[in-house]
Short mmCIF file of C-alpha atoms in Angstrom, two decimals:
data_model
loop_
_atom_site.label_atom_id
_atom_site.label_comp_id
_atom_site.label_asym_id
_atom_site.label_seq_id
_atom_site.Cartn_x
_atom_site.Cartn_y
_atom_site.Cartn_z
CA UNK N 42 -92.50 37.95 -122.74
CA UNK N 43 -91.01 35.34 -125.03
CA UNK N 44 -88.00 36.51 -127.01
CA UNK N 45 -84.91 34.97 -128.60
CA UNK N 46 -82.41 36.69 -126.34
CA UNK N 47 -79.64 35.57 -124.00
CA UNK N 48 -79.83 38.36 -121.49
CA UNK N 49 -81.83 41.60 -121.36
CA UNK N 50 -78.63 43.56 -120.77
CA UNK N 51 -76.74 42.19 -123.78
CA UNK N 52 -79.36 42.47 -126.54
CA UNK N 53 -77.57 45.19 -128.53
CA UNK N 54 -74.11 43.65 -128.14
CA UNK N 55 -75.38 40.18 -129.10
CA UNK N 56 -77.10 41.66 -132.16
CA UNK N 57 -73.84 43.28 -133.22
CA UNK N 58 -71.99 39.99 -132.81
CA UNK N 59 -74.52 38.41 -135.16
CA UNK N 60 -74.20 41.21 -137.71
CA UNK N 61 -70.42 40.86 -137.63
CA UNK N 62 -70.59 37.09 -138.08
CA UNK N 63 -73.14 37.25 -140.90
CA UNK N 64 -71.74 40.09 -143.00
CA UNK N 65 -68.03 40.06 -143.84
CA UNK N 66 -68.59 43.21 -145.95
CA UNK N 67 -68.92 45.08 -142.65
CA UNK N 68 -66.45 45.85 -139.89
CA UNK N 69 -68.21 45.84 -136.53
CA UNK N 70 -66.67 47.62 -133.58
CA UNK N 71 -68.63 45.84 -130.84
CA UNK N 72 -67.01 47.79 -127.99
CA UNK N 73 -67.87 51.23 -129.44
CA UNK N 74 -71.05 49.93 -131.06
CA UNK N 75 -70.29 51.04 -134.59
CA UNK N 76 -71.00 49.20 -137.83
CA UNK N 77 -68.51 50.34 -140.51
CA UNK N 78 -68.20 49.61 -144.18
CA UNK N 79 -65.15 47.39 -144.34
CA UNK N 80 -63.41 49.74 -146.78
CA UNK N 81 -64.14 52.96 -144.82
CA UNK N 82 -62.78 55.58 -144.94
CA UNK N 83 -62.79 56.01 -148.71
CA UNK N 84 -60.37 58.79 -149.70
CA UNK N 85 -62.18 61.72 -151.30
CA UNK N 86 -65.67 60.33 -150.73
CA UNK N 87 -68.14 62.08 -148.44
CA UNK N 88 -68.83 59.77 -145.47
CA UNK N 89 -72.40 59.07 -144.41
CA UNK N 90 -73.15 58.33 -140.77
CA UNK N 91 -76.54 57.59 -139.31
CA UNK N 92 -77.72 56.09 -136.09
CA UNK N 93 -80.48 55.91 -133.59
CA UNK N 94 -82.02 53.60 -131.09
CA UNK N 95 -81.89 49.87 -131.69
CA UNK N 96 -85.12 47.99 -132.33
CA UNK N 97 -85.66 49.36 -135.87
CA UNK N 98 -83.58 46.76 -137.71
CA UNK N 99 -82.54 46.65 -140.47
CA UNK N 100 -82.30 50.44 -139.90
CA UNK N 101 -79.49 51.58 -139.67
CA UNK N 102 -76.83 48.88 -139.65
CA UNK N 103 -78.48 46.96 -142.49
CA UNK N 104 -77.93 49.96 -144.76
CA UNK N 105 -74.17 50.17 -144.35
CA UNK N 106 -72.30 49.37 -147.55
CA UNK N 107 -71.61 50.43 -151.12
CA UNK N 108 -73.92 53.23 -152.25
CA UNK N 109 -75.44 53.92 -148.84
CA UNK N 110 -74.03 54.46 -145.31
CA UNK N 111 -70.37 54.33 -144.30
CA UNK N 112 -71.18 53.77 -140.64
CA UNK N 113 -74.16 53.25 -138.34
CA UNK N 114 -74.34 53.84 -134.60
CA UNK N 115 -76.96 51.79 -132.79
CA UNK N 116 -78.01 53.01 -129.35
CA UNK N 117 -79.79 51.04 -126.66
CA UNK N 118 -83.28 49.94 -127.65
CA UNK N 119 -85.25 53.05 -128.69
CA UNK N 120 -82.51 55.25 -127.20
CA UNK N 121 -80.27 57.45 -129.32
CA UNK N 122 -76.55 56.69 -129.48
CA UNK N 123 -74.10 58.74 -127.39
CA UNK N 124 -71.80 61.55 -128.60
CA UNK N 125 -68.47 59.70 -128.24
CA UNK N 126 -69.82 56.80 -130.28
CA UNK N 127 -71.09 59.04 -133.09
CA UNK N 128 -67.88 61.10 -133.08
CA UNK N 129 -65.75 57.94 -133.32
CA UNK N 130 -67.83 56.80 -136.29
CA UNK N 131 -67.57 60.25 -137.89
CA UNK N 132 -63.78 60.52 -137.68
CA UNK N 133 -63.56 56.86 -138.73
CA UNK N 134 -65.34 57.40 -142.07
CA UNK N 135 -63.88 60.79 -142.99
CA UNK N 136 -61.91 60.43 -146.20
CA UNK N 137 -61.10 64.13 -146.29
CA UNK N 138 -64.33 65.20 -148.00
CA UNK N 139 -66.39 65.64 -144.84
CA UNK N 140 -69.17 63.62 -143.27
CA UNK N 141 -72.95 63.82 -143.51
CA UNK N 142 -74.99 63.02 -140.41
CA UNK N 143 -78.45 61.68 -141.22
CA UNK N 144 -80.50 62.34 -138.08
CA UNK N 145 -84.09 61.44 -137.33
CA UNK N 146 -85.90 64.32 -135.65
CA UNK N 147 -86.16 63.23 -132.02
CA UNK N 148 -84.92 65.41 -129.17
CA UNK N 149 -82.39 62.80 -128.04
CA UNK N 150 -81.01 62.03 -131.50
CA UNK N 151 -80.67 65.72 -132.32
CA UNK N 152 -78.85 66.54 -129.06
CA UNK N 153 -76.43 63.63 -129.24
CA UNK N 154 -75.60 64.17 -132.94
CA UNK N 155 -75.06 67.90 -132.27
CA UNK N 156 -72.61 67.12 -129.49
CA UNK N 157 -70.89 64.57 -131.74
CA UNK N 158 -70.63 67.09 -134.59
CA UNK N 159 -68.90 69.51 -132.22
CA UNK N 160 -66.47 66.82 -131.05
CA UNK N 161 -65.74 65.82 -134.68
CA UNK N 162 -65.31 69.46 -135.66
CA UNK N 163 -62.66 69.76 -132.95
CA UNK N 164 -60.85 66.88 -134.72
CA UNK N 165 -60.97 68.80 -137.99
CA UNK N 166 -63.79 66.89 -139.67
CA UNK N 167 -66.32 68.95 -141.61
CA UNK N 168 -69.83 67.76 -140.70
CA UNK N 169 -73.15 68.58 -142.35
CA UNK N 170 -76.55 67.34 -141.20
CA UNK N 171 -79.81 66.27 -142.77
CA UNK N 172 -82.69 66.18 -140.32
CA UNK N 173 -85.41 63.72 -141.33
CA UNK N 174 -88.95 64.68 -140.28
CA UNK N 175 -91.43 62.98 -142.58
CA UNK N 176 -94.16 61.75 -140.21
CA UNK N 177 -97.37 63.65 -140.90
CA UNK N 178 -99.05 62.26 -137.77
CA UNK N 179 -97.24 64.88 -135.73
CA UNK N 180 -98.06 68.47 -136.34
CA UNK N 181 -94.97 70.60 -136.66
CA UNK N 182 -95.80 73.48 -134.38
CA UNK N 183 -94.63 75.32 -131.32
CA UNK N 184 -96.49 72.74 -129.30
CA UNK N 185 -94.54 69.65 -130.30
CA UNK N 186 -90.92 68.63 -130.72
CA UNK N 187 -91.65 68.74 -134.46
CA UNK N 188 -92.41 65.94 -136.86
CA UNK N 189 -90.72 62.59 -136.27
CA UNK N 190 -88.26 61.00 -138.64
CA UNK N 191 -89.45 57.57 -139.80
CA UNK N 192 -89.51 55.76 -143.15
CA UNK N 193 -88.02 58.56 -145.25
CA UNK N 194 -84.73 57.97 -143.41
CA UNK N 195 -84.13 55.00 -145.70
CA UNK N 196 -84.86 57.11 -148.81
CA UNK N 197 -82.44 59.81 -147.64
CA UNK N 198 -79.74 57.25 -146.85
CA UNK N 199 -80.11 55.54 -150.24
CA UNK N 200 -80.25 58.64 -152.43
CA UNK N 201 -77.65 60.71 -150.58
CA UNK N 202 -75.49 57.58 -150.44
CA UNK N 203 -75.68 57.14 -154.21
CA UNK N 204 -74.67 60.76 -154.79
CA UNK N 205 -71.78 60.47 -152.34
CA UNK N 206 -70.61 57.31 -154.11
CA UNK N 207 -70.43 59.31 -157.38
CA UNK N 208 -67.91 61.67 -155.78
CA UNK N 209 -70.18 64.68 -155.16
CA UNK N 210 -69.07 67.22 -152.53
CA UNK N 211 -70.56 67.38 -149.02
CA UNK N 212 -72.82 70.39 -149.70
CA UNK N 213 -74.40 68.64 -152.71
CA UNK N 214 -74.91 65.37 -150.83
CA UNK N 215 -76.56 67.27 -147.96
CA UNK N 216 -78.73 69.22 -150.38
CA UNK N 217 -80.09 66.12 -152.08
CA UNK N 218 -80.72 64.55 -148.67
CA UNK N 219 -82.82 67.54 -147.66
CA UNK N 220 -84.63 67.48 -150.98
CA UNK N 221 -85.60 63.83 -150.46
CA UNK N 222 -86.87 64.63 -146.96
CA UNK N 223 -88.85 67.62 -148.23
CA UNK N 224 -90.53 65.43 -150.86
CA UNK N 225 -91.30 62.53 -148.50
CA UNK N 226 -94.19 61.88 -146.12
CA UNK N 227 -95.08 58.96 -143.84
CA UNK N 228 -97.94 57.68 -141.74
CA UNK N 229 -97.97 54.60 -139.47
CA UNK N 230 -100.68 52.33 -138.09
CA UNK N 231 -100.34 49.72 -135.33
CA UNK N 232 -102.47 46.63 -134.80
CA UNK N 233 -100.54 45.73 -131.65
CA UNK N 234 -98.03 47.50 -129.41
CA UNK N 235 -94.45 46.21 -129.15
CA UNK N 236 -92.61 44.80 -126.14
CA UNK N 237 -89.14 46.08 -125.26
CA UNK N 238 -86.91 43.43 -123.66
CA UNK N 239 -86.15 45.70 -120.69
CA UNK N 240 -89.80 46.47 -119.90
CA UNK N 241 -91.05 42.97 -120.67
CA UNK N 242 -94.61 44.16 -121.15
CA UNK N 243 -96.31 45.85 -124.12
CA UNK N 244 -95.64 49.59 -124.38
CA UNK N 245 -99.35 50.37 -124.54
CA UNK N 246 -102.68 48.54 -124.34
CA UNK N 247 -104.72 47.97 -127.45
CA UNK N 248 -107.94 46.00 -127.54
CA UNK N 249 -108.60 43.23 -130.07
CA UNK N 250 -110.98 45.43 -132.03
CA UNK N 251 -108.81 48.57 -131.91
CA UNK N 252 -106.02 50.05 -133.98
CA UNK N 253 -103.66 52.90 -133.18
CA UNK N 254 -103.32 55.61 -135.84
CA UNK N 255 -100.32 57.86 -136.32
CA UNK N 256 -97.77 55.79 -134.45
CA UNK N 257 -94.08 56.48 -134.51
CA UNK N 258 -91.37 53.83 -134.47
CA UNK N 259 -90.66 53.64 -130.75
CA UNK N 260 -93.69 51.82 -129.50
CA UNK N 261 -95.15 55.11 -128.36
CA UNK N 262 -98.92 55.43 -128.63
CA UNK N 263 -100.22 57.29 -131.68
CA UNK N 264 -102.40 60.35 -131.96
CA UNK N 265 -105.73 58.56 -131.99
CA UNK N 266 -107.29 55.19 -131.50
CA UNK N 267 -109.94 53.82 -133.84
CA UNK N 268 -111.99 50.72 -134.44
CA UNK N 269 -110.28 48.03 -136.48
CA UNK N 270 -111.60 47.82 -140.07
CA UNK N 271 -110.82 46.57 -143.58
CA UNK N 272 -107.31 47.10 -144.92
CA UNK N 273 -108.75 49.28 -147.69
CA UNK N 274 -110.23 51.71 -145.18
CA UNK N 275 -107.14 51.76 -142.96
CA UNK N 276 -105.00 52.56 -145.99
CA UNK N 277 -107.38 55.37 -146.92
CA UNK N 278 -106.95 56.96 -143.46
CA UNK N 279 -103.16 56.79 -143.81
CA UNK N 280 -103.05 58.02 -147.40
CA UNK N 281 -105.52 60.85 -146.75
CA UNK N 282 -103.23 62.09 -143.96
CA UNK N 283 -100.27 62.07 -146.38
CA UNK N 284 -102.21 63.59 -149.27
CA UNK N 285 -103.63 66.37 -147.06
CA UNK N 286 -100.09 67.35 -146.13
CA UNK N 287 -98.43 67.05 -149.54
CA UNK N 288 -100.81 66.30 -152.42
CA UNK N 289 -99.82 63.12 -154.22
CA UNK N 290 -99.11 63.36 -157.94
CA UNK N 291 -96.77 62.10 -160.62
CA UNK N 292 -94.05 59.50 -160.30
CA UNK N 293 -93.80 58.35 -156.73
CA UNK N 294 -91.45 56.17 -154.74
CA UNK N 295 -93.55 54.17 -152.27
CA UNK N 296 -92.56 52.04 -149.32
CA UNK N 297 -95.05 49.88 -147.48
CA UNK N 298 -93.05 49.02 -144.40
CA UNK N 299 -93.79 46.32 -141.87
CA UNK N 300 -93.34 47.23 -138.20
CA UNK N 301 -91.61 43.93 -137.40
CA UNK N 302 -94.44 41.50 -136.66
CA UNK N 303 -96.59 41.83 -139.77
CA UNK N 304 -96.93 39.01 -142.33
CA UNK N 305 -95.60 39.99 -145.76
CA UNK N 306 -98.91 38.87 -147.22
CA UNK N 307 -100.69 41.63 -145.33
CA UNK N 308 -98.13 44.18 -146.48
CA UNK N 309 -98.89 43.25 -150.10
CA UNK N 310 -102.62 43.61 -149.40
CA UNK N 311 -101.82 47.07 -148.08
CA UNK N 312 -99.64 47.87 -151.08
CA UNK N 313 -102.44 46.98 -153.49
CA UNK N 314 -104.68 49.51 -151.73
CA UNK N 315 -101.93 52.12 -151.68
CA UNK N 316 -101.39 51.69 -155.43
CA UNK N 317 -105.12 52.02 -156.08
CA UNK N 318 -105.28 55.17 -153.94
CA UNK N 319 -102.35 56.70 -155.83
CA UNK N 320 -104.03 55.97 -159.14
CA UNK N 321 -107.14 57.79 -157.94
CA UNK N 322 -104.97 60.83 -157.27
CA UNK N 323 -103.22 60.67 -160.61
CA UNK N 324 -99.98 59.44 -159.07
CA UNK N 325 -98.03 56.28 -159.95
CA UNK N 326 -95.87 54.06 -157.79
CA UNK N 327 -92.93 53.81 -160.21
CA UNK N 328 -90.52 52.46 -157.58
CA UNK N 329 -91.55 50.44 -154.55
CA UNK N 330 -90.39 48.60 -151.47
CA UNK N 331 -92.57 46.15 -149.58
CA UNK N 332 -91.22 44.54 -146.42
CA UNK N 333 -89.62 45.18 -143.03
CA UNK N 334 -87.28 48.15 -143.44
CA UNK N 335 -87.84 50.47 -140.45
CA UNK N 336 -89.32 48.36 -137.70
CA UNK N 337 -90.46 48.72 -134.14
CA UNK N 338 -89.40 45.41 -132.56
CA UNK N 339 -92.33 42.96 -132.69
CA UNK N 340 -95.10 45.46 -133.39
CA UNK N 341 -97.78 44.45 -135.88
CA UNK N 342 -98.75 47.16 -138.29
CA UNK N 343 -97.33 49.12 -141.17
CA UNK N 344 -96.23 52.52 -142.31
CA UNK N 345 -96.47 54.07 -145.74
CA UNK N 346 -93.81 56.45 -147.00
CA UNK N 347 -94.08 58.32 -150.28
CA UNK N 348 -91.51 60.43 -152.09
CA UNK N 349 -92.35 62.61 -155.10
CA UNK N 350 -89.58 61.66 -157.52
CA UNK N 351 -87.70 63.75 -160.06
CA UNK N 352 -85.57 62.37 -162.87
CA UNK N 353 -82.41 62.91 -160.84
CA UNK N 354 -83.84 61.32 -157.72
CA UNK N 355 -85.02 58.28 -159.68
CA UNK N 356 -81.56 57.84 -161.20
CA UNK N 357 -79.97 58.02 -157.73
CA UNK N 358 -82.54 55.58 -156.35
CA UNK N 359 -81.72 53.15 -159.18
CA UNK N 360 -77.95 53.49 -158.72
CA UNK N 361 -76.19 50.34 -157.48
CA UNK N 362 -76.36 49.56 -153.79
CA UNK N 363 -74.91 46.69 -151.83
CA UNK N 364 -75.83 46.48 -148.16
CA UNK N 365 -77.17 43.62 -146.02
CA UNK N 366 -80.77 44.83 -146.38
CA UNK N 367 -80.86 46.68 -149.71
CA UNK N 368 -78.98 45.53 -152.79
CA UNK N 369 -79.40 45.88 -156.51
CA UNK N 370 -77.57 46.78 -159.71
CA UNK N 371 -74.15 45.55 -158.74
CA UNK E 805 -71.02 70.71 -97.98
CA UNK E 806 -67.72 69.11 -98.99
CA UNK E 807 -66.63 66.75 -101.78
CA UNK E 808 -67.73 63.75 -99.73
CA UNK E 809 -71.22 65.27 -99.49
CA UNK E 810 -71.54 65.55 -103.25
CA UNK E 811 -70.18 62.05 -103.91
CA UNK E 812 -72.68 60.72 -101.37
CA UNK E 813 -75.43 62.64 -103.15
CA UNK E 814 -74.55 60.88 -106.40
CA UNK E 815 -74.51 57.50 -104.62
CA UNK E 816 -77.89 58.27 -103.10
CA UNK E 817 -79.27 59.14 -106.56
CA UNK E 818 -77.87 55.88 -107.94
CA UNK E 819 -79.69 53.89 -105.24
CA UNK E 820 -82.92 55.88 -105.62
CA UNK E 821 -82.95 55.53 -109.41
CA UNK E 822 -82.29 51.81 -109.09
CA UNK E 823 -85.25 51.46 -106.71
CA UNK E 824 -87.53 53.59 -108.89
CA UNK E 825 -86.34 52.20 -112.22
CA UNK E 826 -89.48 50.28 -113.10
CA UNK E 827 -91.74 53.10 -111.88
CA UNK E 828 -89.95 55.63 -114.12
CA UNK E 829 -90.09 53.25 -117.07
CA UNK E 830 -93.83 52.76 -116.55
CA UNK E 831 -94.38 56.53 -116.49
CA UNK E 832 -92.39 56.73 -119.74
CA UNK E 833 -94.34 53.87 -121.32
CA UNK E 834 -97.55 55.85 -120.89
CA UNK E 835 -96.41 58.91 -122.86
CA UNK E 836 -92.97 58.09 -124.25
CA UNK E 837 -90.93 55.08 -125.21
CA UNK E 838 -90.55 53.11 -121.98
CA UNK E 839 -86.84 53.54 -121.39
CA UNK E 840 -86.37 56.37 -118.88
CA UNK E 841 -85.83 54.14 -115.83
CA UNK E 842 -83.41 51.77 -117.54
CA UNK E 843 -81.47 54.63 -119.13
CA UNK E 844 -81.00 56.56 -115.89
CA UNK E 845 -80.17 53.37 -114.01
CA UNK E 846 -77.44 52.61 -116.54
CA UNK E 847 -76.23 56.23 -116.41
CA UNK E 848 -76.01 56.63 -112.64
CA UNK E 849 -74.45 53.18 -112.23
CA UNK E 850 -71.74 54.47 -114.55
CA UNK E 851 -71.50 57.67 -112.49
CA UNK E 852 -70.95 55.66 -109.30
CA UNK E 853 -68.23 53.64 -111.05
CA UNK E 854 -66.55 56.76 -112.44
CA UNK E 855 -66.53 58.48 -109.03
CA UNK E 856 -65.00 55.37 -107.44
CA UNK E 857 -62.39 54.99 -110.17
CA UNK E 858 -61.39 58.67 -110.27
CA UNK E 859 -62.22 60.20 -106.86
CA UNK E 860 -62.84 63.93 -107.43
CA UNK E 861 -60.89 66.54 -105.46
CA UNK E 862 -63.66 69.13 -105.22
CA UNK E 863 -67.48 69.28 -105.12
CA UNK E 864 -67.42 70.92 -108.57
CA UNK E 865 -65.18 68.14 -109.86
CA UNK E 866 -67.66 65.54 -108.61
CA UNK E 867 -70.56 67.17 -110.45
CA UNK E 868 -68.60 67.70 -113.68
CA UNK E 869 -67.47 64.06 -113.68
CA UNK E 870 -71.05 62.92 -113.02
CA UNK E 871 -72.37 65.11 -115.84
CA UNK E 872 -69.74 64.03 -118.36
CA UNK E 873 -70.41 60.38 -117.54
CA UNK E 874 -74.15 60.82 -118.08
CA UNK E 875 -73.54 62.45 -121.48
CA UNK E 876 -71.22 59.59 -122.46
CA UNK E 877 -73.34 56.71 -121.20
CA UNK E 878 -77.05 57.47 -121.28
CA UNK E 879 -78.04 58.56 -124.79
CA UNK E 880 -81.55 59.73 -125.52
CA UNK E 881 -82.51 63.23 -124.45
CA UNK E 882 -82.04 62.62 -120.74
CA UNK E 883 -78.29 61.92 -121.08
CA UNK E 884 -77.34 65.27 -122.61
CA UNK E 885 -79.90 67.18 -120.50
CA UNK E 886 -79.00 65.75 -117.07
CA UNK E 887 -75.35 65.64 -118.09
CA UNK E 888 -75.40 69.33 -118.98
CA UNK E 889 -77.25 70.19 -115.75
CA UNK E 890 -74.59 68.55 -113.57
CA UNK E 891 -71.69 69.86 -115.66
CA UNK E 892 -72.94 73.44 -115.57
CA UNK E 893 -73.61 73.21 -111.83
CA UNK E 894 -70.14 71.75 -111.28
CA UNK E 895 -68.41 74.40 -113.37
CA UNK E 896 -70.19 77.14 -111.39
CA UNK E 897 -68.79 75.73 -108.15
CA UNK E 898 -65.26 76.06 -109.52
CA UNK E 899 -62.45 74.85 -107.25
CA UNK E 900 -64.12 75.63 -103.94
CA UNK E 901 -63.63 72.78 -101.41
CA UNK E 902 -66.64 73.67 -99.24
CA UNK E 903 -69.97 74.74 -100.72
CA UNK E 904 -72.46 77.01 -98.93
CA UNK E 905 -76.20 76.73 -99.49
CA UNK E 906 -76.09 80.00 -101.44
CA UNK E 907 -73.36 78.60 -103.71
CA UNK E 908 -75.35 75.42 -104.23
CA UNK E 909 -78.39 77.49 -105.18
CA UNK E 910 -76.34 79.39 -107.76
CA UNK E 911 -74.93 76.13 -109.12
CA UNK E 912 -78.36 74.55 -109.55
CA UNK E 913 -79.56 77.73 -111.21
CA UNK E 914 -76.72 77.39 -113.73
CA UNK E 915 -77.71 73.75 -114.25
CA UNK E 916 -81.28 74.80 -114.95
CA UNK E 917 -80.08 77.45 -117.42
CA UNK E 918 -78.08 74.77 -119.23
CA UNK E 919 -81.08 72.48 -119.51
CA UNK E 920 -83.23 75.32 -120.83
CA UNK E 921 -80.62 76.35 -123.38
CA UNK E 922 -80.13 72.81 -124.69
CA UNK E 923 -83.71 71.55 -124.62
CA UNK E 924 -85.52 74.82 -125.23
CA UNK E 925 -88.22 73.95 -122.70
CA UNK E 926 -90.03 76.44 -120.53
CA UNK E 927 -92.08 75.80 -117.42
CA UNK E 928 -95.43 74.31 -118.33
CA UNK E 929 -94.09 72.28 -121.28
CA UNK E 930 -94.33 69.08 -119.19
CA UNK E 931 -90.62 68.35 -118.86
CA UNK E 932 -87.94 68.09 -116.16
CA UNK E 933 -87.90 71.91 -116.11
CA UNK E 934 -91.29 71.79 -114.33
CA UNK E 935 -89.60 70.15 -111.34
CA UNK E 936 -86.17 71.77 -111.53
CA UNK E 937 -87.27 75.40 -111.90
CA UNK E 938 -89.48 75.47 -108.76
CA UNK E 939 -86.77 73.65 -106.81
CA UNK E 940 -84.17 76.23 -107.80
CA UNK E 941 -86.56 79.03 -106.79
CA UNK E 942 -87.37 77.40 -103.45
CA UNK E 943 -83.69 76.92 -102.68
CA UNK E 944 -82.91 80.56 -103.50
CA UNK E 945 -85.82 81.73 -101.35
CA UNK E 946 -84.73 79.60 -98.40
CA UNK E 947 -81.21 81.00 -98.67
CA UNK E 948 -82.60 84.52 -98.82
CA UNK E 949 -84.72 83.90 -95.73
CA UNK E 950 -81.67 82.63 -93.87
CA UNK E 951 -82.87 79.14 -92.97
CA UNK E 952 -80.60 76.19 -92.23
CA UNK E 953 -79.13 74.06 -95.01
CA UNK E 954 -81.51 71.27 -94.02
CA UNK E 955 -84.53 73.54 -94.34
CA UNK E 956 -83.33 74.83 -97.71
CA UNK E 957 -82.80 71.35 -99.17
CA UNK E 958 -86.13 70.26 -97.76
CA UNK E 959 -87.88 73.18 -99.47
CA UNK E 960 -86.16 72.42 -102.78
CA UNK E 961 -87.13 68.73 -102.67
CA UNK E 962 -90.73 69.54 -101.77
CA UNK E 963 -90.98 72.09 -104.60
CA UNK E 964 -89.59 69.59 -107.10
CA UNK E 965 -92.05 66.95 -105.99
CA UNK E 966 -94.97 69.40 -106.25
CA UNK E 967 -93.71 70.51 -109.66
CA UNK E 968 -93.53 66.91 -110.90
CA UNK E 969 -97.07 66.15 -109.72
CA UNK E 970 -98.27 69.38 -111.33
CA UNK E 971 -97.20 68.02 -114.74
CA UNK E 972 -100.05 65.48 -114.63
CA UNK E 973 -102.78 67.77 -116.07
CA UNK E 974 -100.42 69.41 -118.58
CA UNK E 975 -100.24 68.75 -122.31
CA UNK E 976 -96.66 68.09 -123.38
CA UNK E 977 -95.06 70.63 -125.72
CA UNK E 978 -91.50 69.29 -125.77
CA UNK E 979 -89.95 65.87 -126.06
CA UNK E 980 -91.47 62.62 -127.17
CA UNK E 981 -94.69 63.03 -125.18
CA UNK E 982 -95.54 66.05 -127.33
CA UNK E 983 -96.30 63.68 -130.22
CA UNK E 984 -99.37 62.54 -128.31
CA UNK E 985 -100.93 65.98 -128.21
CA UNK E 986 -103.88 66.07 -125.78
CA UNK E 987 -103.38 62.38 -124.99
CA UNK E 988 -100.34 63.29 -122.91
CA UNK E 989 -102.71 64.89 -120.37
CA UNK E 990 -103.29 62.88 -117.19
CA UNK E 991 -99.79 61.40 -116.89
CA UNK E 992 -96.85 62.52 -114.77
CA UNK E 993 -93.84 63.50 -116.86
CA UNK E 994 -91.08 60.92 -116.29
CA UNK E 995 -88.31 63.54 -116.56
CA UNK E 996 -89.97 65.71 -113.92
CA UNK E 997 -90.41 62.61 -111.74
CA UNK E 998 -86.71 61.71 -111.97
CA UNK E 999 -85.73 65.31 -111.23
CA UNK E 1000 -87.84 65.17 -108.08
CA UNK E 1001 -86.01 61.94 -107.18
CA UNK E 1002 -82.62 63.64 -107.59
CA UNK E 1003 -83.61 66.53 -105.31
CA UNK E 1004 -85.12 64.12 -102.80
CA UNK E 1005 -81.75 62.37 -102.70
CA UNK E 1006 -80.13 65.74 -101.98
CA UNK E 1007 -82.53 66.26 -99.07
CA UNK E 1008 -81.77 62.77 -97.73
CA UNK E 1009 -78.01 63.38 -97.78
CA UNK E 1010 -78.47 66.84 -96.21
CA UNK E 1011 -80.52 65.45 -93.34
CA UNK E 1012 -77.83 63.00 -92.23
#
């Protein structure tokens, strides 16, 4: 393992020190591991709090700022944050209009955010929750923990954040967050596994000629393994999985996301194939993101996330945002 | 079994988890996200510190403090689940200064109920419940049959270990391993393995 770290035990804390030093628009509570908007809490504005394991940067801390999150709670690598941490963030961003928790659907995240919501409720903070579960690689059935939350988390944070910035009440902000999740689907493909600093070895084995289909964002193996092939064909596998679940049509927001170790050039090659696939289906990528947005440490690979837009959702997507990792219009 | 016994149990778990940390993480890497060993190691190290800093007055107090510390420090699913198990067990013991084997059995049963309520898992889902539920049954049976405390703890530890090994052929239906579908078959569940470790530590302390 070769990584730019000081000590395996201080990776998260050292990351937070870097975030604090690089971004004066943020207030970083290193001890409690919370990244706040510097001007939080904003009186009368619904607060948005998200969080999850570290290792997915820029998610979530990179999306704290005007028009998006008010606070982010990073856990240990691939491990959800703890209740006290989330509750401290929640009470810290409450401007009297309540707080929205944006939670990716993993057993640990759900349990810790639930406990935090109870603690915050005891302090008199009204909390609503949007559960993100966009990954079509996992069947939502009695036999799984339900679909995972992956790329759509960013869409929910951006669009709900824009509505909150406009002064909308908590119920409305939560409703639009759920709408975005309902309209979004994702599928991920890995060319290589990732290596967590604590383990020091790759999280799974993958041969030179193999790819892993239907991966999540925690270095866990996917649903199936397949032979490596042209980008065009890999994209078709991913897009077919999405289209089977929610047929693609109309104006679509598309993210081709790098998993952390993928050259941008390859992501653009993937995007070209995604755009061609959409056209075949009568859909159009009217808004797009290409780059590393929801990563899995040093994994090579990509995920595609689509969201079927409406006029309102497009306006909220286009609304000004100013965070370390997403900024436009301001 | 007095307060000292329960504090020693927690210390024994801390040492056992430390020794098995990499093994647990490897089990988790196969069907999860490769952090179970490091998370529990961090959690039980914090438990040992908390027990030293605020020595509990009762066995129940020791378990509640251990559980609360796990919830505060571990994160993931294992923090709330193990934390709830110890808290519920501790609350069931109440203020009693000396715990009988029958009372311990009732406490662990309450811990199991807490885990089931929070995580929604049943036996056969390939989770920690597959080790904890048989252990609770074995302990209750040993109490009913009137064996010694040592025999009862031995039976519980053996049942947990058998339960953990029995998760190998199962397909996961809860937790992160469930995302793998049939590919989760053939691997021991890391949560069941750590539960077996915790009950083995109980046996070790009971045999001294």
